[in-house]
Coordinates of C-alpha atoms and ligand atoms in Angstrom, one line a residue:
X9 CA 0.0 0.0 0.0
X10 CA 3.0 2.4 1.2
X11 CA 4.3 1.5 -2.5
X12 CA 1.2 2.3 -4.1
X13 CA 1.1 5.9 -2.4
X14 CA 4.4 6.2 -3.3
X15 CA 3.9 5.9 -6.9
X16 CA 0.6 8.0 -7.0
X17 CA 2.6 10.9 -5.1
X18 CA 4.8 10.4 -7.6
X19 CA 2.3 10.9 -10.6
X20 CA 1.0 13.8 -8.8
X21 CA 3.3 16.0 -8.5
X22 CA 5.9 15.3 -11.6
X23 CA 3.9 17.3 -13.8
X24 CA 4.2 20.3 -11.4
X25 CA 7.8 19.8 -10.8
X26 CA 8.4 19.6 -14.9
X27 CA 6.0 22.5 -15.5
X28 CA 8.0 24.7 -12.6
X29 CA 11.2 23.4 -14.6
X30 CA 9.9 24.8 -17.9
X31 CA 9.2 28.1 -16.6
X32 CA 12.0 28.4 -14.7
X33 CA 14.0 27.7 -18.4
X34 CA 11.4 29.9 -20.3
X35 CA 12.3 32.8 -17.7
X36 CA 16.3 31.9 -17.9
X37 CA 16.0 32.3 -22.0
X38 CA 14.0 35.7 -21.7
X39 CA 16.1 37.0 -19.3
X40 CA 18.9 37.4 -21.4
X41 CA 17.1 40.0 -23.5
X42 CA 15.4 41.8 -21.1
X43 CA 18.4 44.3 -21.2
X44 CA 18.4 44.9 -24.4
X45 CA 14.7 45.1 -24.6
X46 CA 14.6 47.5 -21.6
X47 CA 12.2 45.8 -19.4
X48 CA 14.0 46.3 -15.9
X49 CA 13.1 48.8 -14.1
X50 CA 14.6 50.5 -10.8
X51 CA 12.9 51.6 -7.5
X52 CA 14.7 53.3 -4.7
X53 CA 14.1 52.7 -1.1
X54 CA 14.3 55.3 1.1
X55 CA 16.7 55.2 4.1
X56 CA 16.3 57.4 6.8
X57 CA 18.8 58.5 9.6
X58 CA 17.0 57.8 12.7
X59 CA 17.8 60.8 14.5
X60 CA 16.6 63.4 12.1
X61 CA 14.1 62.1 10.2
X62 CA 16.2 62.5 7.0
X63 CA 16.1 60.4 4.1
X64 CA 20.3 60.4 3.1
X65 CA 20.7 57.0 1.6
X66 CA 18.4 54.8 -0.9
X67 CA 18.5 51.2 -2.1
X68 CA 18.3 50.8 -5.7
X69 CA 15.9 47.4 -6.5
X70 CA 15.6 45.6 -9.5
X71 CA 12.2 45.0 -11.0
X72 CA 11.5 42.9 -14.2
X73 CA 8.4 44.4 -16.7
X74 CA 7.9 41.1 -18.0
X75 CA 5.3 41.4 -21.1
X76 CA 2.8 38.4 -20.3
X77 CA 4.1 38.0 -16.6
X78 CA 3.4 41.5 -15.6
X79 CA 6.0 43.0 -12.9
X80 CA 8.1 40.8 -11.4
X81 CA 9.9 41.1 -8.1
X82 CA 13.9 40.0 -7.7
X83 CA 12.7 36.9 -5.5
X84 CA 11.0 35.6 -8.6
X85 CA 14.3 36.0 -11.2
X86 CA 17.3 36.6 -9.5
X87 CA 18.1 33.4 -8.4
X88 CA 17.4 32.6 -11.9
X89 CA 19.8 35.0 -12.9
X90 CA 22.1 33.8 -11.3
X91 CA 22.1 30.4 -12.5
X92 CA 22.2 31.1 -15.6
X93 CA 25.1 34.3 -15.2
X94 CA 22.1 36.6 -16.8
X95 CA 23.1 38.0 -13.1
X96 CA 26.1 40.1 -14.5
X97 CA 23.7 41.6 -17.2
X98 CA 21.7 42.6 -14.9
X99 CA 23.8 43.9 -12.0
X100 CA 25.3 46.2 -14.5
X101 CA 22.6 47.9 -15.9
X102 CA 21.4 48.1 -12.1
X103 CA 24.8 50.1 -10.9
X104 CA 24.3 52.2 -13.9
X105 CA 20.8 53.4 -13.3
X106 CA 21.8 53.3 -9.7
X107 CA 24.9 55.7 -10.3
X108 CA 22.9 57.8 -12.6
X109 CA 20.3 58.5 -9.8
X110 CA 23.1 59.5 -7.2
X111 CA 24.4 62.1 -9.6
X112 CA 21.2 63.9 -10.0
X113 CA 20.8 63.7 -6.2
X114 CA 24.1 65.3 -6.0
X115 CA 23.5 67.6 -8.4
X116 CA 20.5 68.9 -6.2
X117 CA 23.1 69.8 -3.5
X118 CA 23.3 67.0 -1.9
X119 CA 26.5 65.5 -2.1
X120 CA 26.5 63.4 0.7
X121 CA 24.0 60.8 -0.5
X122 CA 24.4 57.6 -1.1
X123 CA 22.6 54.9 -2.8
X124 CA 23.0 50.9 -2.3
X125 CA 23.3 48.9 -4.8
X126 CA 22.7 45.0 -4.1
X127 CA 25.5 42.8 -5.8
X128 CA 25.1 38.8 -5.4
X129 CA 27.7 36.5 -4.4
X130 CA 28.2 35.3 -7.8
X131 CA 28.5 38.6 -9.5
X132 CA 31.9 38.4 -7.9
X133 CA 32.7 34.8 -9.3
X134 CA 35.2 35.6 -12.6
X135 CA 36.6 38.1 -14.2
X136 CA 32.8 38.9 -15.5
X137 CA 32.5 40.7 -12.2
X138 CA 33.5 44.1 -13.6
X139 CA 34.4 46.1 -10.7
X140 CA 36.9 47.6 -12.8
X141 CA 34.4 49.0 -15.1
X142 CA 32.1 50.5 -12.3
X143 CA 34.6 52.3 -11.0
X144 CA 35.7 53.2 -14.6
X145 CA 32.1 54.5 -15.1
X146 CA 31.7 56.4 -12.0
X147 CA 34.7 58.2 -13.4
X148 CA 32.9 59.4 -16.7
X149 CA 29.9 60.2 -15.0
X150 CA 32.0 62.1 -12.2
X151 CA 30.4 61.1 -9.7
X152 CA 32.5 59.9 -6.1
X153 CA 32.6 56.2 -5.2
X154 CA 31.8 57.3 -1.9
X155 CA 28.3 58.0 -3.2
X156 CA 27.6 54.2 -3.9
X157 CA 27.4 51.6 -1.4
X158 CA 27.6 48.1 -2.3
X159 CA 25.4 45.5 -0.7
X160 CA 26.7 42.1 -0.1
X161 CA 25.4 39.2 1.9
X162 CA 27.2 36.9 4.3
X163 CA 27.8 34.1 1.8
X164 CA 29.7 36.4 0.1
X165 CA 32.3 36.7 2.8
X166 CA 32.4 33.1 3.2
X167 CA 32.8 32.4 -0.6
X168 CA 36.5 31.2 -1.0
X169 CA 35.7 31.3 -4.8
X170 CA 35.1 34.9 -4.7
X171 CA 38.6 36.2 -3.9
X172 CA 36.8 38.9 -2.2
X173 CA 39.5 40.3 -0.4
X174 CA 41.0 41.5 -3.4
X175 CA 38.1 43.0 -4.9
X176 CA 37.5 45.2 -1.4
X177 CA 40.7 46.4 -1.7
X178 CA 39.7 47.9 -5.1
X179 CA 36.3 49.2 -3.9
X180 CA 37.7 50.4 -0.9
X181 CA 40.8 52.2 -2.1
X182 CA 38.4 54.4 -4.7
X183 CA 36.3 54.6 -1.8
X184 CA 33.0 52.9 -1.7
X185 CA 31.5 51.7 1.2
X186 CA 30.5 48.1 1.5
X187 CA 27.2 47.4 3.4
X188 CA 26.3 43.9 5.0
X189 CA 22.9 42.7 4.0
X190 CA 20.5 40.2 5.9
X191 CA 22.7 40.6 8.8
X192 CA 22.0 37.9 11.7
X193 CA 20.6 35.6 9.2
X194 CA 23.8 33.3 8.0
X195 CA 27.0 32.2 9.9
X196 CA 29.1 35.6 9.7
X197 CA 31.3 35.8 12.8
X198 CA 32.4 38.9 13.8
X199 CA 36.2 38.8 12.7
X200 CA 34.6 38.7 9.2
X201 CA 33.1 42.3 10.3
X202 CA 37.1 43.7 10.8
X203 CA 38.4 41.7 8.2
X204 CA 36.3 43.0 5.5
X205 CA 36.6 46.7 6.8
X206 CA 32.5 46.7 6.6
X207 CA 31.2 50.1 7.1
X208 CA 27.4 49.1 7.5
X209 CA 25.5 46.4 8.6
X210 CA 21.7 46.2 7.7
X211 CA 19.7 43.8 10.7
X212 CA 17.6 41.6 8.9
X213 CA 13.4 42.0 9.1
X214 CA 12.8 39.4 10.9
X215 CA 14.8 40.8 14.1
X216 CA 12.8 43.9 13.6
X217 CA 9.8 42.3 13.4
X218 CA 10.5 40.3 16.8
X219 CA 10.8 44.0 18.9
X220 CA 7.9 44.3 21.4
X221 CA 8.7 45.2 24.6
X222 CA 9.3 42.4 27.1
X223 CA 10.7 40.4 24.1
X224 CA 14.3 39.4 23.4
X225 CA 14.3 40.5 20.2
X226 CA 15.6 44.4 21.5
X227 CA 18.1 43.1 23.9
X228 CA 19.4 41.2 20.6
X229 CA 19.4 44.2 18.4
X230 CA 20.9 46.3 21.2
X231 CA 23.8 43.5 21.4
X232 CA 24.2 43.8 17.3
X233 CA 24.3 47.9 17.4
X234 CA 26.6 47.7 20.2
X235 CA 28.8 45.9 18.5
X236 CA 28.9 47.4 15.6
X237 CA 29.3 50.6 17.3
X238 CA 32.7 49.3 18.8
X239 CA 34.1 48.0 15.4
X240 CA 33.4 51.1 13.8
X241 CA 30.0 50.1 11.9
X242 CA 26.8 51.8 11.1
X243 CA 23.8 49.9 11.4
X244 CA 20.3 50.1 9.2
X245 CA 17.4 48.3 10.2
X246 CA 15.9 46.9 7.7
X247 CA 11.6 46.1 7.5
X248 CA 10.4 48.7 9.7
X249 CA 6.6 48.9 9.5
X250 CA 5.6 50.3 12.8
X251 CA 6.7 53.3 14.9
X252 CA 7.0 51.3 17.6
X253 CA 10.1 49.5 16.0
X254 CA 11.1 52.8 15.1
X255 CA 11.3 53.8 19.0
X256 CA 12.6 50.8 20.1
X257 CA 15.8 50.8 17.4
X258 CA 16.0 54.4 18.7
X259 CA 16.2 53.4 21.9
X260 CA 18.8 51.2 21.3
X261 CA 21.2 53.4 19.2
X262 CA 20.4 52.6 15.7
X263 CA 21.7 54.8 12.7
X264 CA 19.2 54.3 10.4
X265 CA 16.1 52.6 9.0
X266 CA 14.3 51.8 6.3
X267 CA 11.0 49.5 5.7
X268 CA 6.9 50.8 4.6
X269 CA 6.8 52.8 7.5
X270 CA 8.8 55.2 6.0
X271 CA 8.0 54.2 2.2
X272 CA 7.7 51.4 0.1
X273 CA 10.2 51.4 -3.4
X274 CA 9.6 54.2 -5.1
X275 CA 10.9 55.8 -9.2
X276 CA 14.2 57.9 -9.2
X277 CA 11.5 61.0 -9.4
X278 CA 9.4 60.1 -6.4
X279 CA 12.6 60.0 -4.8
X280 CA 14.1 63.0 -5.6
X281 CA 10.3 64.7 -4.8
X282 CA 10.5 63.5 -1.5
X283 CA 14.1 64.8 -1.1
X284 CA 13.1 68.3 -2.2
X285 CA 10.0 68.5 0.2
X286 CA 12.1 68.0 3.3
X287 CA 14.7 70.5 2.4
X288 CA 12.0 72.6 1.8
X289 CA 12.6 76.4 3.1
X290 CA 9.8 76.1 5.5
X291 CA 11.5 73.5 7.6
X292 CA 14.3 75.7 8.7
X293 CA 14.5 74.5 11.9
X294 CA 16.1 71.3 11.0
X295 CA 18.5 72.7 9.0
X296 CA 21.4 72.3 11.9
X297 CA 20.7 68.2 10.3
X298 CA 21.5 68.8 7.0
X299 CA 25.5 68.7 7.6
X300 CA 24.9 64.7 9.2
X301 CA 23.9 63.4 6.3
Ligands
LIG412 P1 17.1 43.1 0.2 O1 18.3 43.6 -0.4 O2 17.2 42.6 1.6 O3 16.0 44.2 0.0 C1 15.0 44.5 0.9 C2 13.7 43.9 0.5 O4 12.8 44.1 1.6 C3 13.1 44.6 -0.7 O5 12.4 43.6 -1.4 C4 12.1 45.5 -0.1 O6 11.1 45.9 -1.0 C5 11.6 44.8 1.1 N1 11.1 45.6 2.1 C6 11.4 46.9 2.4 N2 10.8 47.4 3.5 C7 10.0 46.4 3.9 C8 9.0 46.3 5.0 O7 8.8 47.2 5.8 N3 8.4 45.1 5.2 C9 8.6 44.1 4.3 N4 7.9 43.0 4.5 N5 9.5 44.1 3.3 C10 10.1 45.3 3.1 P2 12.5 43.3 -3.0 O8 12.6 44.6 -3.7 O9 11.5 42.3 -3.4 O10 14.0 42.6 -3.1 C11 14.2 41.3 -2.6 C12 15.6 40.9 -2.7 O11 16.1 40.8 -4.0 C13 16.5 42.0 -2.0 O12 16.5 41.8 -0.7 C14 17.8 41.6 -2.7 O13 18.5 40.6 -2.0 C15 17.4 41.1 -4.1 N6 17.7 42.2 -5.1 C16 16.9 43.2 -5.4 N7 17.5 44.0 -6.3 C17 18.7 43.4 -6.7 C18 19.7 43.7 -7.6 O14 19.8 44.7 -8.3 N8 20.8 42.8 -7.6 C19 20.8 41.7 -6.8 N9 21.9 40.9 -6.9 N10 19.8 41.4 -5.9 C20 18.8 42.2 -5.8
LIG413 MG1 19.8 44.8 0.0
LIG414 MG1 18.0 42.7 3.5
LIG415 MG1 35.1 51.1 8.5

């Protein structure tokens, strides 16, 4: 009888597995044009410095315009990507949109901003990884490296394919900041944090999400920011959706934030609209926080 289930579990769900597998080739096929074709788009998320209020940083976020899928979010294709080295594509035409937002949000006298661009472990694989020509495009665009921050995640650091080290050095000597993503969530030990020079760490959602009072979740947070504090290292809460996570981050030291209680994603314009209106001339009495970020 066990046999018999076996086998009609098996009939069941082989055609979902194969149709999953034909998508997931359909999608790695398509992907390879949708460069060309221009059907990525780029949101920003805004970052806020806790203390002030003030948006000074933004996360630039892939988004594929697929024409019968609709809009598709990064969880759906990147992994793809990835596979398939469509990733490199991809992450380039993301740090150029990326850069190109920075400079206009320089050019409205803000020099100090900085937005984070995500790069995946594999972007840094080969030679295909390019950092060479970011930095050589940041250069024609004149725009500083300090205004770009790159995102990695833990796996990176623990990658001995990635000959990471090496590639830091390059980032870091033209002065970009590197930003740890999903802290909390992988095996990263802290000697990785002062090995790799880190400048930020972000704190993953779902410590954020854990913060009401009487829980651990603060005393944990508060233990990370500490930390971080000591080595040198900003932190950014990530997935903030109520102000009482705001408070309680607050409470505990934390630089920044960023999650829908703030904003979702948003264009380059929306962006650059929200900027204006805080530095509007109105709001003159928080101009002594314009110099922090
Ligand atoms: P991530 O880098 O950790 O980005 C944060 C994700 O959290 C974003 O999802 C953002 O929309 C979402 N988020 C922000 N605030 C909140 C909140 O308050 N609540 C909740 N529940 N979610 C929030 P998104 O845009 O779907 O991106 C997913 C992941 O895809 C990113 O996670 C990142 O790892 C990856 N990704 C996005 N763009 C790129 C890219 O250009 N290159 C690479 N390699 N990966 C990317
Ligand atoms: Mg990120
Ligand atoms: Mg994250
Ligand atoms: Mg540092």
């Amino acid at each position: 009888a066990a046999k018999q289930q076996g086998r009609n579990r098996y009939n069941y769900f082989a055609p979902f597995m194969q149709e999953a597998t034909r998508v997931r080739m359909a999608l790695g096929n398509e992907m390879r044009e949708a460069v060309e074709r221009e059907e990525l788009r780029i949101v920003f998320q805004p970052i806020i410095e806790l203390a002030s209020g003030r948006i000074c940083k933004a996360e630039a976020l892939v988004r594929w315009q697929h024409p019968q899928r609709g809009l598709m979010s990064p969880h759906e294709f990147i992994a793809i990507a990835e596979h398939t080295g469509a990733i490199v594509g991809i992450g380039d035409w993301v740090f150029r949109q990326a850069a190109r937002e920075a400079k206009r949000l320089q050019q409205m006298a803000l020099p100090e901003f900085q937005i984070c661009v995500n790069k995946s472990a594999w972007q840094f694989r080969d030679d295909g990884s390019n950092y060479q020509e970011w930095l050589d495009f940041l250069a024609e665009l004149d725009l500083q490296a300090h205004n770009i921050i790159i995102e990695v995640t833990e796996d990176l650091l623990l990658d001995p394919a990635s000959a990471i080290a090496d590639k830091f050095k390059a980032f870091r000597a033209a002065n970009m900041q590197v930003s740890l993503d999903d802290f909390g969530t992988g095996y990263c030990s802290v000697a990785f944090l002062k090995r790799y020079d880190i400048d930020y760490i972000k704190i993953d959602p779902s410590f954020v999400s854990n913060l009401a009072e009487g829980t651990d979740g603060i005393t944990l947070c508060g233990a990370i920011i500490a930390m971080a504090h000591k080595l040198g290292i900003q932190v950014i809460a990530e997935g903030i959706e109520t102000p009482q996570q705001m408070q309680a981050l607050q409470s505990v030291g934390c630089d920044f934030g960023q999650g829908y209680l703030f904003s979702k994603p948003i264009s380059g314009l929306e962006l650059e609209k929200s900027i204006k209106n805080q530095y509007a001339p109105v709001d003159k009495s928080l101009d002594i926080h314009r110099t922090t970020c």
